[in-house]
mmCIF file of C-alpha atoms in Angstrom:
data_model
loop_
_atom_site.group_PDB
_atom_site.id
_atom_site.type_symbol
_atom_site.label_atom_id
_atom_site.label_comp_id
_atom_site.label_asym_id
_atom_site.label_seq_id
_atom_site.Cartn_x
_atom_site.Cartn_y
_atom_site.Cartn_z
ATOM 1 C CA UNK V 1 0.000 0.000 0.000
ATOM 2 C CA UNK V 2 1.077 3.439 -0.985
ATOM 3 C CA UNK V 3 0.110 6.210 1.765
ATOM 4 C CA UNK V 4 -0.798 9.719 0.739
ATOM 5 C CA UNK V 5 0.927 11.141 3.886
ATOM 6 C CA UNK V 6 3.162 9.980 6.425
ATOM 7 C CA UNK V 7 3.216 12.707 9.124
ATOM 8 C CA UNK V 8 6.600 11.806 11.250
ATOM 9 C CA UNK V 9 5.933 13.151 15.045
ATOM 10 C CA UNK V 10 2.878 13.294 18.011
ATOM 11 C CA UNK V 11 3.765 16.753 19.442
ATOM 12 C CA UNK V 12 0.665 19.281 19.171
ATOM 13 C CA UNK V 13 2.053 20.309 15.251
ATOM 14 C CA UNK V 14 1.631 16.303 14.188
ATOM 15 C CA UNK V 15 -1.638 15.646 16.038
ATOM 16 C CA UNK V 16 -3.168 18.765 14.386
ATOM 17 C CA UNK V 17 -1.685 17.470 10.927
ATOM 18 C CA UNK V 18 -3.487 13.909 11.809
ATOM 19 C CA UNK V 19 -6.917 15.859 12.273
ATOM 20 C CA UNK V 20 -6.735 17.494 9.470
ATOM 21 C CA UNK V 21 -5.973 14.852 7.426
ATOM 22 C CA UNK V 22 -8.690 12.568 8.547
ATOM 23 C CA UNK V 23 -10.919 15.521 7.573
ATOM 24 C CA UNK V 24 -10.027 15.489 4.419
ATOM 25 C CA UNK V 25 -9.827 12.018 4.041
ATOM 26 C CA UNK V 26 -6.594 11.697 3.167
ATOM 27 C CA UNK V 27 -4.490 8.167 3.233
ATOM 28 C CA UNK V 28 -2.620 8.817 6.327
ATOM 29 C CA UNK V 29 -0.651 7.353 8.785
ATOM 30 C CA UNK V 30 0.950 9.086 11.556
ATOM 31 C CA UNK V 31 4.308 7.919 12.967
ATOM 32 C CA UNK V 32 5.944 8.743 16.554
ATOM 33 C CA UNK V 33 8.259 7.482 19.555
ATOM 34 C CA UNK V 34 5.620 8.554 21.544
ATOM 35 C CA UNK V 35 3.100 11.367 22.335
ATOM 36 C CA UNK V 36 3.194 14.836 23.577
ATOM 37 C CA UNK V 37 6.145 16.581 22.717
ATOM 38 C CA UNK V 38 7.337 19.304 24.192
ATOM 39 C CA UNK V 39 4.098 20.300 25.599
ATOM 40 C CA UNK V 40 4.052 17.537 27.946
ATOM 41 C CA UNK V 41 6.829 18.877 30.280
ATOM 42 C CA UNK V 42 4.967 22.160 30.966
ATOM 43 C CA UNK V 43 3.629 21.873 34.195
ATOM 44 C CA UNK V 44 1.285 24.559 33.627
ATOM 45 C CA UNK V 45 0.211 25.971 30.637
ATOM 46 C CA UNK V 46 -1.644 29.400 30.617
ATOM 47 C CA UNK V 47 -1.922 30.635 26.744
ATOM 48 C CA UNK V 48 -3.347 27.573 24.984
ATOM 49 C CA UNK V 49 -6.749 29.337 23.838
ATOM 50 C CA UNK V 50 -9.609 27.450 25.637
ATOM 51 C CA UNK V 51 -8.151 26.843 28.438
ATOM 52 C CA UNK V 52 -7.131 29.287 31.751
ATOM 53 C CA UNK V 53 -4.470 26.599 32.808
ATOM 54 C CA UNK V 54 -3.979 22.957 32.051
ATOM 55 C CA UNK V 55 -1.281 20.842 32.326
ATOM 56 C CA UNK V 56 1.223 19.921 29.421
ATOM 57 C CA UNK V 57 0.168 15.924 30.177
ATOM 58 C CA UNK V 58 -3.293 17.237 30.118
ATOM 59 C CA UNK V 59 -3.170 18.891 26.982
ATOM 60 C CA UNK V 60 -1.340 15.857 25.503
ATOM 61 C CA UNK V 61 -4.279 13.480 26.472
ATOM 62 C CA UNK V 62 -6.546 15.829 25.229
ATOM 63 C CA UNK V 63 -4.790 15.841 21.682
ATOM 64 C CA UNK V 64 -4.285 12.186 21.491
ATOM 65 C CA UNK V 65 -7.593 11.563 22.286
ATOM 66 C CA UNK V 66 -9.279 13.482 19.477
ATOM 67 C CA UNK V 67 -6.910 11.843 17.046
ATOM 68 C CA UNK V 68 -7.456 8.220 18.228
ATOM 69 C CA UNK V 69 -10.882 9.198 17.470
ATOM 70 C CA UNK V 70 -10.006 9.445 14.208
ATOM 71 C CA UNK V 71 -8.584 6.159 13.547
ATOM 72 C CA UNK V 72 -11.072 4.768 11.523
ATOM 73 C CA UNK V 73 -9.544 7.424 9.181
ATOM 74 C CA UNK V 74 -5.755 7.277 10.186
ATOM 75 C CA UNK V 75 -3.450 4.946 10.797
ATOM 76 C CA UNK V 76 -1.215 5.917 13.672
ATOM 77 C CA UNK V 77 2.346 3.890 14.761
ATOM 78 C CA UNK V 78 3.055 4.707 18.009
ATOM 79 C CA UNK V 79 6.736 3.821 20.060
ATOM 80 C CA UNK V 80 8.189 3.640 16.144
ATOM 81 C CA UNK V 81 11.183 5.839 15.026
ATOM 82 C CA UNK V 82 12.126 6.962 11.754
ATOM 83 C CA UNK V 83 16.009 5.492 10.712
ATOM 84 C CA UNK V 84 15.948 6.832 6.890
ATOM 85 C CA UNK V 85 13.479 8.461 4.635
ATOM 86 C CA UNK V 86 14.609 7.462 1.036
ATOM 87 C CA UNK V 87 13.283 9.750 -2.244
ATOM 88 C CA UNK V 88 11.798 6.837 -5.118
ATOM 89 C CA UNK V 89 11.049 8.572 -8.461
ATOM 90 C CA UNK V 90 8.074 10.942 -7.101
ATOM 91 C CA UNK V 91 7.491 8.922 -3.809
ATOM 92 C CA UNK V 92 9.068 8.140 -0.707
ATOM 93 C CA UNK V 93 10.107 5.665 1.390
ATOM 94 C CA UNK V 94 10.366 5.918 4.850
ATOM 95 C CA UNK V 95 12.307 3.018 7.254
ATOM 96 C CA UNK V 96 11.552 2.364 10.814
ATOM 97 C CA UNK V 97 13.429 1.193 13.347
ATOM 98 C CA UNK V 98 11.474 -2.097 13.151
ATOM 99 C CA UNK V 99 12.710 -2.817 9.749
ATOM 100 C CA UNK V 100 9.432 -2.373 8.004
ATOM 101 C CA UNK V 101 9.720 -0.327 4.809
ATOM 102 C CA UNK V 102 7.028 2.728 4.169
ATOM 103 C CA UNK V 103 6.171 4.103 0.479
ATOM 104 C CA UNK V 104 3.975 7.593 0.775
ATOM 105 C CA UNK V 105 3.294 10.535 -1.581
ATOM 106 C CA UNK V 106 4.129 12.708 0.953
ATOM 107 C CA UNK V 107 5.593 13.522 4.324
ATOM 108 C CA UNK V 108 5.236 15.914 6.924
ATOM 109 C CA UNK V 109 7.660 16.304 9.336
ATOM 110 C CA UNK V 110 6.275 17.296 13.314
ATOM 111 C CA UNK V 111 9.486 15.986 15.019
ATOM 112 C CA UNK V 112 9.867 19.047 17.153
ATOM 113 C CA UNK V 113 13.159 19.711 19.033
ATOM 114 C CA UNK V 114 15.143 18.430 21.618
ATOM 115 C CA UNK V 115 16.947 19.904 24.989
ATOM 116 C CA UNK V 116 20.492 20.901 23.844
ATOM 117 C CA UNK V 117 23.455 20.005 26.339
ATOM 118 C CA UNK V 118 26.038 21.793 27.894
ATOM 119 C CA UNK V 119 28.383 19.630 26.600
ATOM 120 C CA UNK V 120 30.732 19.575 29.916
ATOM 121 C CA UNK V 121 32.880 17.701 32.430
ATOM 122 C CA UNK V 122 30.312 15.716 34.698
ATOM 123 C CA UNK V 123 26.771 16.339 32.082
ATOM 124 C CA UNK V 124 27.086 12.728 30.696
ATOM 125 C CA UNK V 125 28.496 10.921 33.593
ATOM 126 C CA UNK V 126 25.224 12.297 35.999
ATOM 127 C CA UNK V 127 22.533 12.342 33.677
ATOM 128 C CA UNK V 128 19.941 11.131 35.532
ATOM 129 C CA UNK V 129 21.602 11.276 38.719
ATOM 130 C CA UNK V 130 21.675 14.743 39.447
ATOM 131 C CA UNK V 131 21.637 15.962 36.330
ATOM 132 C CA UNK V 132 17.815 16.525 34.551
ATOM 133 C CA UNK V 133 16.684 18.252 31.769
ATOM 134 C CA UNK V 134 13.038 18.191 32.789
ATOM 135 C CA UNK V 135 12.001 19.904 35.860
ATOM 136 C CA UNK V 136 8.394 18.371 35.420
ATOM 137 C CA UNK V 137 9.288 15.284 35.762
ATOM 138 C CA UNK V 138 12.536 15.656 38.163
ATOM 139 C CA UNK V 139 12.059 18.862 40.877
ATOM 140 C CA UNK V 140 10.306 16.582 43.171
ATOM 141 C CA UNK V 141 13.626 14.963 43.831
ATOM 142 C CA UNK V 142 14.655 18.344 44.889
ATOM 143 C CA UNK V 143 12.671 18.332 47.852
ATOM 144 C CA UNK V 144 14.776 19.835 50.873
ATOM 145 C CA UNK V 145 17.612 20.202 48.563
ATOM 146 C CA UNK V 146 19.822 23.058 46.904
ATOM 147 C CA UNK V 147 19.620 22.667 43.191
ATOM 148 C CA UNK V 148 21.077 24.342 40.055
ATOM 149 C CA UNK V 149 19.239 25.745 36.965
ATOM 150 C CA UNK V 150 21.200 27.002 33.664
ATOM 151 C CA UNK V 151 19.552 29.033 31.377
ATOM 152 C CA UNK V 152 17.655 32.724 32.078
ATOM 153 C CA UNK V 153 15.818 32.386 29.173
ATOM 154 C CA UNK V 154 12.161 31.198 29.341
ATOM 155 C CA UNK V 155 12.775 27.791 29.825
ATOM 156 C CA UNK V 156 15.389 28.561 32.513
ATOM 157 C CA UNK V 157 12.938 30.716 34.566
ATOM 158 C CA UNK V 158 9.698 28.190 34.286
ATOM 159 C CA UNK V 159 12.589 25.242 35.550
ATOM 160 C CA UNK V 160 12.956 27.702 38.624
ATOM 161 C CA UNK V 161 9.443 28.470 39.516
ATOM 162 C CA UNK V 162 8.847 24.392 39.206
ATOM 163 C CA UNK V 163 11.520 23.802 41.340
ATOM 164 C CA UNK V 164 10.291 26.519 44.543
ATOM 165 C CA UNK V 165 7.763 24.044 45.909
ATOM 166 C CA UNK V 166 10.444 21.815 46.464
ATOM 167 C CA UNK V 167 14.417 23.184 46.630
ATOM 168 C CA UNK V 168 15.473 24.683 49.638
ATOM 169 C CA UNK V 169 17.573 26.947 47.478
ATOM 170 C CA UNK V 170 17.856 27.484 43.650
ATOM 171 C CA UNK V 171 20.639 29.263 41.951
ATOM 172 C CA UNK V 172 20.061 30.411 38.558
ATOM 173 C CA UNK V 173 23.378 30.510 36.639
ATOM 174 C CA UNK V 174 23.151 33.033 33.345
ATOM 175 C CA UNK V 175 25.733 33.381 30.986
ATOM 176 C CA UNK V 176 25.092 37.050 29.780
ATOM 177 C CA UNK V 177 24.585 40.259 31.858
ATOM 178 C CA UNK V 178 20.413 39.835 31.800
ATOM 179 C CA UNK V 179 17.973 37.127 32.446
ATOM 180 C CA UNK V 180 16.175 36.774 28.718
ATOM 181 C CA UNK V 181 12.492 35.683 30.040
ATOM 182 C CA UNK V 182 9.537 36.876 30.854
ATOM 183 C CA UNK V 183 9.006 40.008 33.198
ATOM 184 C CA UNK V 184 6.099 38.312 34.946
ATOM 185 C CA UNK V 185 8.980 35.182 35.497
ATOM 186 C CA UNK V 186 11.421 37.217 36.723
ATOM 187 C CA UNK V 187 8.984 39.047 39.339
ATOM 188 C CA UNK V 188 7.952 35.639 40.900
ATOM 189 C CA UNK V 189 11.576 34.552 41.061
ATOM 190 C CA UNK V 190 13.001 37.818 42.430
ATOM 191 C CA UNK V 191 10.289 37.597 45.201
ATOM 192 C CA UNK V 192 10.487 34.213 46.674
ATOM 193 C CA UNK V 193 13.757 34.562 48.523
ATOM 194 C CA UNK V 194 14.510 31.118 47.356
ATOM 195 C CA UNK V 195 16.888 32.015 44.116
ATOM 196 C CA UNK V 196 20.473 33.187 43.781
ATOM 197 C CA UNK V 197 21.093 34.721 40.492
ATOM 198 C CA UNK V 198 24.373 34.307 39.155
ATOM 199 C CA UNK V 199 24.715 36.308 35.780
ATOM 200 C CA UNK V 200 27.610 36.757 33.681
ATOM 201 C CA UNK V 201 28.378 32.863 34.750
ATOM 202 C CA UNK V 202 29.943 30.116 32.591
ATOM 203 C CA UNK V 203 29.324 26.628 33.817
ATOM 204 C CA UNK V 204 32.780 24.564 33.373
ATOM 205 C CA UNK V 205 32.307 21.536 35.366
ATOM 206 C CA UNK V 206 29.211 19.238 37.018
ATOM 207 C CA UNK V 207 30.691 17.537 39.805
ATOM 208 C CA UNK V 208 29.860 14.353 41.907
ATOM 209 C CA UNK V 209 30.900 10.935 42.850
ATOM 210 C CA UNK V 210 27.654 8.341 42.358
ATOM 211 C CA UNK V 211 25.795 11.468 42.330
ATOM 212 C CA UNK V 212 26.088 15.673 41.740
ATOM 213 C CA UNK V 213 27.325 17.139 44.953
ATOM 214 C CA UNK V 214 28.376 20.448 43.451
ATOM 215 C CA UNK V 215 28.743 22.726 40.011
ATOM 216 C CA UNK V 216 31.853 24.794 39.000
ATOM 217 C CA UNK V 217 31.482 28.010 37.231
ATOM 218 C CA UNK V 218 33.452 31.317 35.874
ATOM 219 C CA UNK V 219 32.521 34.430 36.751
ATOM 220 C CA UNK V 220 32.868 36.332 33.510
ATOM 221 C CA UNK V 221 33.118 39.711 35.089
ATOM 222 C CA UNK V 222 36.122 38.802 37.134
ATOM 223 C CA UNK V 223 37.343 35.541 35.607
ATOM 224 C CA UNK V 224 37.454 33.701 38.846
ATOM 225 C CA UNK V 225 36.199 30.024 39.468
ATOM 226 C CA UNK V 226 33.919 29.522 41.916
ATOM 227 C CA UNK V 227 32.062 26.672 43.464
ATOM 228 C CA UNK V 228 28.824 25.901 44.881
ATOM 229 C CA UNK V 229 27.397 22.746 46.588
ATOM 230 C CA UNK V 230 24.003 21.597 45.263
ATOM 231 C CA UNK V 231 21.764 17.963 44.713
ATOM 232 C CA UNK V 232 20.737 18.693 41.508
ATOM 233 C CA UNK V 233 21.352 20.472 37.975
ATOM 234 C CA UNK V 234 18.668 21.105 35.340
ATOM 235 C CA UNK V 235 20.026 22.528 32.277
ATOM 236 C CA UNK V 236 17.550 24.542 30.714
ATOM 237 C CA UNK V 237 19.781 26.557 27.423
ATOM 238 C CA UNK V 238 16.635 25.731 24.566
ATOM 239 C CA UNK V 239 15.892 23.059 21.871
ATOM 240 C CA UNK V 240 18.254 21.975 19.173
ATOM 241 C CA UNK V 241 15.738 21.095 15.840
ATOM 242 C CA UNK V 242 15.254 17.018 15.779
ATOM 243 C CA UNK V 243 16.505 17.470 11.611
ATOM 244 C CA UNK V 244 19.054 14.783 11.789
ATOM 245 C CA UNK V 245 16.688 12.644 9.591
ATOM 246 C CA UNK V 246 16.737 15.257 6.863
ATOM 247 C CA UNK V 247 19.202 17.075 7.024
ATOM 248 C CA UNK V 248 20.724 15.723 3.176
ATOM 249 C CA UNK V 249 16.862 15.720 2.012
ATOM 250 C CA UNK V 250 15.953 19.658 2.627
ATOM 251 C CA UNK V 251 17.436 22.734 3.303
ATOM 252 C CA UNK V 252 17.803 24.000 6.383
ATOM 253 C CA UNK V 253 18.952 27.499 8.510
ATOM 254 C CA UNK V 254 21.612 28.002 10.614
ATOM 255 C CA UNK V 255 19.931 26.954 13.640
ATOM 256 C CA UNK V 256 19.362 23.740 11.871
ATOM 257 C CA UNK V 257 15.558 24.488 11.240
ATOM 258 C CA UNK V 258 14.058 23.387 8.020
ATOM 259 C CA UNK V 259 13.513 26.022 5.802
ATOM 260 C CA UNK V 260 9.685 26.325 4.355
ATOM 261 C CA UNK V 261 7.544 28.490 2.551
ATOM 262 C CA UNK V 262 5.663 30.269 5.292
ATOM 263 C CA UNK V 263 2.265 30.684 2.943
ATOM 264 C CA UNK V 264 2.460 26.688 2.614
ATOM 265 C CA UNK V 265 4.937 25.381 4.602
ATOM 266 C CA UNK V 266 6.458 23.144 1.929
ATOM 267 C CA UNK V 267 10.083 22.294 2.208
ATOM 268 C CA UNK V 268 13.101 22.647 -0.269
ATOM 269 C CA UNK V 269 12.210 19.417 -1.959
ATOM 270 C CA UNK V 270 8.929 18.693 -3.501
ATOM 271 C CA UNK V 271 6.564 15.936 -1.449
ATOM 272 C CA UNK V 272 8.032 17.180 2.190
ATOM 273 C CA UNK V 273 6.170 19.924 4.167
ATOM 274 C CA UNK V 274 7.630 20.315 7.987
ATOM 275 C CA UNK V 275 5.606 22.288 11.232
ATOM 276 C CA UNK V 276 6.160 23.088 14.490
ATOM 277 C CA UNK V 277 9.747 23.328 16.405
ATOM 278 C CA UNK V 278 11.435 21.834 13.324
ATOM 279 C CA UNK V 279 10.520 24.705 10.725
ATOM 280 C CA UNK V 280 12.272 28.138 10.615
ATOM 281 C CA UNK V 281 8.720 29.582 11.877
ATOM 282 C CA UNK V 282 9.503 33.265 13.990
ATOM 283 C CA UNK V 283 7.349 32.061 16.981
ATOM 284 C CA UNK V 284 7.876 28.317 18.624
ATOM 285 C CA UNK V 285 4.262 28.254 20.261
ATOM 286 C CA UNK V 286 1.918 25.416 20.657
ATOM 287 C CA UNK V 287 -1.016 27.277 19.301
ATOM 288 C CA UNK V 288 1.605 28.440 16.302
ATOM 289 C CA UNK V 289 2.482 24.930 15.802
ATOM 290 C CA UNK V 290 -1.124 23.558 15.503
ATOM 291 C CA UNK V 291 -1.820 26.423 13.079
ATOM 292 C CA UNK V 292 1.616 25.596 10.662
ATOM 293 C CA UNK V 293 0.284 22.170 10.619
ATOM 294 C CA UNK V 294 -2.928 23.097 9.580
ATOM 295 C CA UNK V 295 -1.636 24.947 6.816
ATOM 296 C CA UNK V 296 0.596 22.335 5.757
ATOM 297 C CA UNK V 297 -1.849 19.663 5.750
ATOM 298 C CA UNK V 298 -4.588 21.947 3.579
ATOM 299 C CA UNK V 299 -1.745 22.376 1.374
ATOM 300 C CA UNK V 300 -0.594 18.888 0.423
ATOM 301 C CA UNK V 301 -4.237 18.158 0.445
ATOM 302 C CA UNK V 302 -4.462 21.122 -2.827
ATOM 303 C CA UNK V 303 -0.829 19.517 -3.683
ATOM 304 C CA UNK V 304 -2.024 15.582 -3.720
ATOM 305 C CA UNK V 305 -5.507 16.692 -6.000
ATOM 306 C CA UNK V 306 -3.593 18.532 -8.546
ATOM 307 C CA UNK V 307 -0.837 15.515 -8.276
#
């Protein structure tokens, strides 16, 4: 069987792509590791339209949900990953890690992004024993503790605030002059006499024996290297673009985003459209994400009838 669409991911950006498609009764089957995204480590999440608050797990049941109601008109793979995507004349075949080989007229690509690393002494040797990249699913360990968060951006700052119902103390290492996020962030962290900011700070070493007992940074002002002792380190510096799959199939940025026409949201090669964290889209919001897949879907829909 040859499938219309393949839509590679299950963040908000695939699932929307999988409703869409099922609308328009397209021959679709949706492909993920699993379900969620990036959405699911938000503990709470404020500016998805419908909703005062709910939870990123929420919000990923919610999505799943309507799509599974829509498998009488998709066909969804769930805990498979993608190992190659091959062009065949005007098709495409796309190999998972089960062995089983895919043709489709089309793909989408939804696969979002992933944390990026530090990359220093001590971040692969405690991974997952002191050090986390998801406070969601790791502050509670925390509890009574001193931990460590890197990154004043937006991530950085909603790591912190998950992590003051639990840490005794929090420091908050930046490496430029300013925290990047959110005034409203800021406020909250400023005020709970919990957090130690430390700007102008480079990280240089996790340490630890079974487990993290401490963090060694520069202080960029002064170029001295300091210590602190602390349980835990999230490292919260952004998403890296999950494009490894791609990357000698379309063009991409200099972030490593795949570049798209922002009208359709096709790719650099004909038959591929991408959404979400993965595209070279301004904003990286859910609600943006569901909306480029939208897009993208009514387009291939226009592309597969003239095809």
């Amino acid at each position: 069987m040859i499938y219309d669409l393949i839509i590679i991911g299950g963040g908000p950006a695939g699932v929307a792509a999988g409703i869409y498609a099922s609308r328009k009764k397209i021959k679709a089957l949706l492909i993920t590791d699993s379900f969620g995204g990036q959405a699911v480590i938000s503990d709470t999440i404020n500016n998805f339209i419908g909703y005062k608050s709910i939870s990123g797990v929420e919000l990923k049941n919610k999505l799943e949900e309507q799509l599974r109601g829509q498998s009488n008109l998709i066909d969804i793979k769930e805990g498979t990953k993608i190992e190659k995507i091959e062009k065949k004349g005007g098709d495409f075949l796309v190999i998972t890690d089960e062995g089983e080989t895919i043709e489709t007229k089309t793909i989408l690509i939804a696969m979002g992004s992933s944390s990026r690393r530090l990359n220093v002494p001590g971040e692969a040797e405690f991974t997952g024993k002191g050090v986390f990249y998801c406070t969601i699913c790791d502050a509670p360990l925390m509890k009574g503790k001193a931990a460590a968060v890197v990154g004043g951006g937006n991530s950085g700052l909603e790591s912190v605030i998950d992590l003051l119902p639990y840490a005794d103390k929090i420091y908050l290492f930046e490496y430029s002059e300013n925290l990047k996020g959110d005034p409203i962030y800021i406020d909250k962290i400023k005020n709970s006499g919990k957090v130690e900011i430390c700007a102008m700070a480079a990280v240089k070493e996790i340490l630890g024996n079974k487990f993290v007992s401490g963090l060694k940074y520069e202080d960029r002002k002064t170029g001295e290297v300091k210590e602190v002792k602390l349980n835990g380190v999230f490292i919260s510096i952004g998403y890296r673009p999950n494009t490894d799959l791609v990357k000698d199939l379309v063009k991409l940025n200099e972030k490593g985003e795949i570049i798209v026409n922002h009208q359709t949201h096709q790719a650099s090669l004909e038959g591929i459209w991408a959404a979400g964290d993965i595209a070279d889209s301004l904003y990286n919001q859910i609600s943006t994400a569901i909306g480029d897949a939208v897009k993208a879907t009514l387009n291939i829909y226009d592309y597969l009838k003239k095809k």
